[in-house]
Amino acid sequence: MKLPYAENHKIKMVESIKRSTRTEREKWIKEANFNLFNLRSDQVYIDLLTDSGTGAMSNKQWSEMMLGDESYAGASSYYKMKNAIKEILEFEYFLPTHQGRAAENVLFSVLVKEGDLVPGNSHFDTTKGHIEFRKARAIDCTIDEAFDTTIEHPFKGNVDLNKLEEVYKNNPIEKIPMVIVTVTCNSSGGQPVSMQNLKEVYQLSKKYGIKVIFDSARFAENAYFIKVREKGYENKSIKEIVKEMFSYADAMTMSSKKDAIVNMGGFIGLRDKELFRKASMFNIMFEGYITYGGMSGRDMNALAQGLYEGTEFDFLDSRIKQVEFLGDRLKSFGIPVLVPTGGHAIFVDAKKFFNNIPKEQYIAQTLAIELYIESGVRAVEIGTLMADRDPVTRENRYPELELLRMAIPRRVYTNNHMDYVAVALANVYERRNKISTGFKIIKEAQILRHFTVELERV
Ligand SMILES: *Cc1c(COP(=O)(O)O)cnc(C)c1O
């Protein structure tokens, strides 16, 4: 018999999690104004809100914490991080930041001006937020297949080169400071971008003299998918694939809370000394001196170690197979999940799940609330709430996909937990036809409203 996959780690320390009753959960979610971000973590049994900063560090990372150098300038921890970035990603220059959006803030302070256009595959919410905050526009050039949850395309994160070239051709080039390629593409379902596509985006952009920036939070998962799905890469190591990927980028922003398996941290990787100089000024203003940028020495050490561990095939294989395990369980119940299953999360197609809730009543959010009440599992809406209003017309934007995302923290839960989640969602699915109304907004912020929005039942 073929041996099944199993985790490439064993457990040394555990943390208790609390179950609750349905009555308690009904009360808590109402007190939270039906926003799952407002729940206290002890009101949650299994937390799939995000895989960001929620991973379990290894014994080696914890050892590195003890070796952290907290010197203000020139700490050895800075050099450890610099070496890891040089060795794995091959960027000559780097700036530490406290997390991914801080890297965006610093880099975009140099690159993005009012009236600019920033094309890419689907931009992540904070990335789009930082673009729109500067009165520039993010343009989604993802391939059409990405918007159909039932098509089994291996690289649904790919940029549509025709759409991208249209943007390049039809606008003054000085208005396009960069193209951003998100690897893997979070907003379209944790879907990877192929090496071929990365290369073509780079070549096309060079032709027009436009910078290519990778939003790199899950670059290692992207490399894993290239290895297992793209012809010609099956015998290459993850580290070799990562090097080739980044050879097609001029700079990168990174949320290290994902594939570097730390609880907090981020950075910018750069090749151009002049751009590094300009960004350094904003780093000092917003984050901290350029050799710590909002991070403790011990955190930089753990991050450096995390970059090595996060790019090991065995780690990625067991992680991504756990995500697939949950996806397969859900499919066996007939639940409409986005296929193929992506890197860090399972996405449920909420419009297919509920077919009688109007889109104005936040379909995916309704599903997140129902799942929580059913089971104490916390997932997150990736739909109309997250899409915000149009910055000009202030109308709600209705994205093509209304998704419920269940993100799996790295090295944290077992497959028994995944099974619990699957059965919980199956129970909601069984009573889906009895649910025909959703929610309405009673309070919201101007930008990134989903974090603080308050809702009420229709
Ligand atoms: C998480 C994430 C960010 C933002 O990073 P934070 O560390 O949460 O600030 C940006 N882009 C992508 C693709 C992400 O997944």
Short mmCIF file of N, CA, C and O and ligand atoms in Angstrom, two decimals, residues 52 98-102 104 124-127 182-184 186 215-218 253-258 264-265, ligand 1:
data_model
loop_
_atom_site.label_atom_id
_atom_site.label_comp_id
_atom_site.label_asym_id
_atom_site.label_seq_id
_atom_site.Cartn_x
_atom_site.Cartn_y
_atom_site.Cartn_z
N SER A 52 -2.55 34.11 9.37
CA SER A 52 -1.55 35.17 9.47
C SER A 52 -1.09 35.35 10.91
O SER A 52 -1.87 35.79 11.77
N HIS A 98 7.26 46.08 10.53
CA HIS A 98 6.61 45.28 11.57
C HIS A 98 5.62 44.26 11.03
O HIS A 98 5.34 43.26 11.65
N GLN A 99 5.06 44.48 9.83
CA GLN A 99 4.28 43.44 9.16
C GLN A 99 4.14 43.79 7.69
O GLN A 99 4.77 44.75 7.21
N GLY A 100 3.33 43.02 6.96
CA GLY A 100 3.27 43.19 5.51
C GLY A 100 2.73 44.53 5.05
O GLY A 100 3.26 45.16 4.14
N ARG A 101 1.66 44.99 5.70
CA ARG A 101 1.05 46.26 5.26
C ARG A 101 1.99 47.43 5.53
O ARG A 101 1.91 48.47 4.86
N ALA A 102 2.87 47.28 6.49
CA ALA A 102 3.85 48.33 6.78
C ALA A 102 4.87 48.37 5.64
O ALA A 102 5.31 49.45 5.23
N GLU A 104 4.13 47.64 2.61
CA GLU A 104 3.39 48.32 1.54
C GLU A 104 3.42 49.83 1.76
O GLU A 104 3.66 50.61 0.83
N PHE A 124 -4.48 42.16 -2.63
CA PHE A 124 -4.89 41.87 -1.26
C PHE A 124 -5.54 43.12 -0.66
O PHE A 124 -5.28 44.23 -1.11
N ASP A 125 -6.40 42.94 0.35
CA ASP A 125 -7.18 44.08 0.85
C ASP A 125 -6.33 45.24 1.37
O ASP A 125 -6.59 46.40 1.05
N THR A 126 -5.27 44.94 2.13
CA THR A 126 -4.46 46.05 2.65
C THR A 126 -3.66 46.71 1.52
O THR A 126 -3.39 47.91 1.56
N THR A 127 -3.30 45.90 0.52
CA THR A 127 -2.55 46.43 -0.62
C THR A 127 -3.43 47.42 -1.37
O THR A 127 -3.03 48.55 -1.68
N THR A 182 0.66 38.99 -6.77
CA THR A 182 0.51 38.40 -5.45
C THR A 182 0.67 36.89 -5.56
O THR A 182 -0.06 36.24 -6.31
N VAL A 183 1.66 36.36 -4.85
CA VAL A 183 1.96 34.91 -4.92
C VAL A 183 1.90 34.31 -3.51
O VAL A 183 2.60 34.77 -2.65
N THR A 184 1.05 33.31 -3.30
CA THR A 184 -0.10 32.96 -4.10
C THR A 184 -1.14 34.08 -4.03
O THR A 184 -1.05 34.94 -3.17
N ASN A 186 -4.08 35.53 -2.82
CA ASN A 186 -4.97 35.36 -1.66
C ASN A 186 -6.43 35.63 -2.05
O ASN A 186 -7.31 34.79 -1.84
N ASP A 215 3.95 40.67 -4.18
CA ASP A 215 3.37 40.65 -2.84
C ASP A 215 3.52 39.19 -2.41
O ASP A 215 2.80 38.32 -2.88
N SER A 216 4.46 38.93 -1.50
CA SER A 216 5.06 37.60 -1.41
C SER A 216 4.66 36.77 -0.21
O SER A 216 5.32 35.76 0.09
N ALA A 217 3.61 37.15 0.51
CA ALA A 217 3.29 36.50 1.78
C ALA A 217 3.37 34.96 1.70
O ALA A 217 3.90 34.31 2.59
N ARG A 218 2.86 34.38 0.61
CA ARG A 218 2.83 32.91 0.52
C ARG A 218 3.65 32.41 -0.67
O ARG A 218 3.24 31.53 -1.41
N THR A 253 7.29 42.83 -1.36
CA THR A 253 6.86 43.12 0.01
C THR A 253 6.48 41.78 0.62
O THR A 253 6.06 40.87 -0.09
N MET A 254 6.67 41.66 1.92
CA MET A 254 6.45 40.37 2.56
C MET A 254 5.75 40.54 3.89
O MET A 254 6.16 41.35 4.72
N SER A 255 4.70 39.77 4.07
CA SER A 255 4.13 39.59 5.39
C SER A 255 4.70 38.29 5.92
O SER A 255 4.31 37.21 5.49
N SER A 256 5.64 38.39 6.84
CA SER A 256 6.34 37.19 7.33
C SER A 256 5.46 36.34 8.23
O SER A 256 5.86 35.26 8.66
N LYS A 257 4.26 36.86 8.53
CA LYS A 257 3.32 36.14 9.38
C LYS A 257 2.73 34.93 8.66
O LYS A 257 2.01 34.14 9.25
N LYS A 258 3.00 34.82 7.40
CA LYS A 258 2.54 33.66 6.63
C LYS A 258 3.70 32.69 6.44
O LYS A 258 4.02 31.96 7.36
N MET A 264 4.76 37.81 14.11
CA MET A 264 4.74 39.22 13.70
C MET A 264 6.01 39.50 12.90
O MET A 264 7.07 38.99 13.24
N GLY A 265 5.88 40.31 11.86
CA GLY A 265 7.07 40.69 11.10
C GLY A 265 6.80 40.83 9.62
O GLY A 265 5.79 40.33 9.11
C1 LIG B 1 -1.30 39.24 4.87
C2 LIG B 1 -1.04 39.82 3.58
C3 LIG B 1 -0.64 41.16 3.45
C4 LIG B 1 -0.58 42.11 4.63
O1 LIG B 1 0.29 41.67 5.59
P1 LIG B 1 0.07 41.94 7.15
O2 LIG B 1 1.25 41.26 7.77
O3 LIG B 1 -1.23 41.36 7.54
O4 LIG B 1 0.11 43.40 7.36
C5 LIG B 1 -0.41 41.64 2.18
N1 LIG B 1 -0.53 40.85 1.11
C6 LIG B 1 -0.90 39.56 1.19
C7 LIG B 1 -1.02 38.74 -0.04
C8 LIG B 1 -1.19 39.01 2.43
O5 LIG B 1 -1.57 37.74 2.50
#
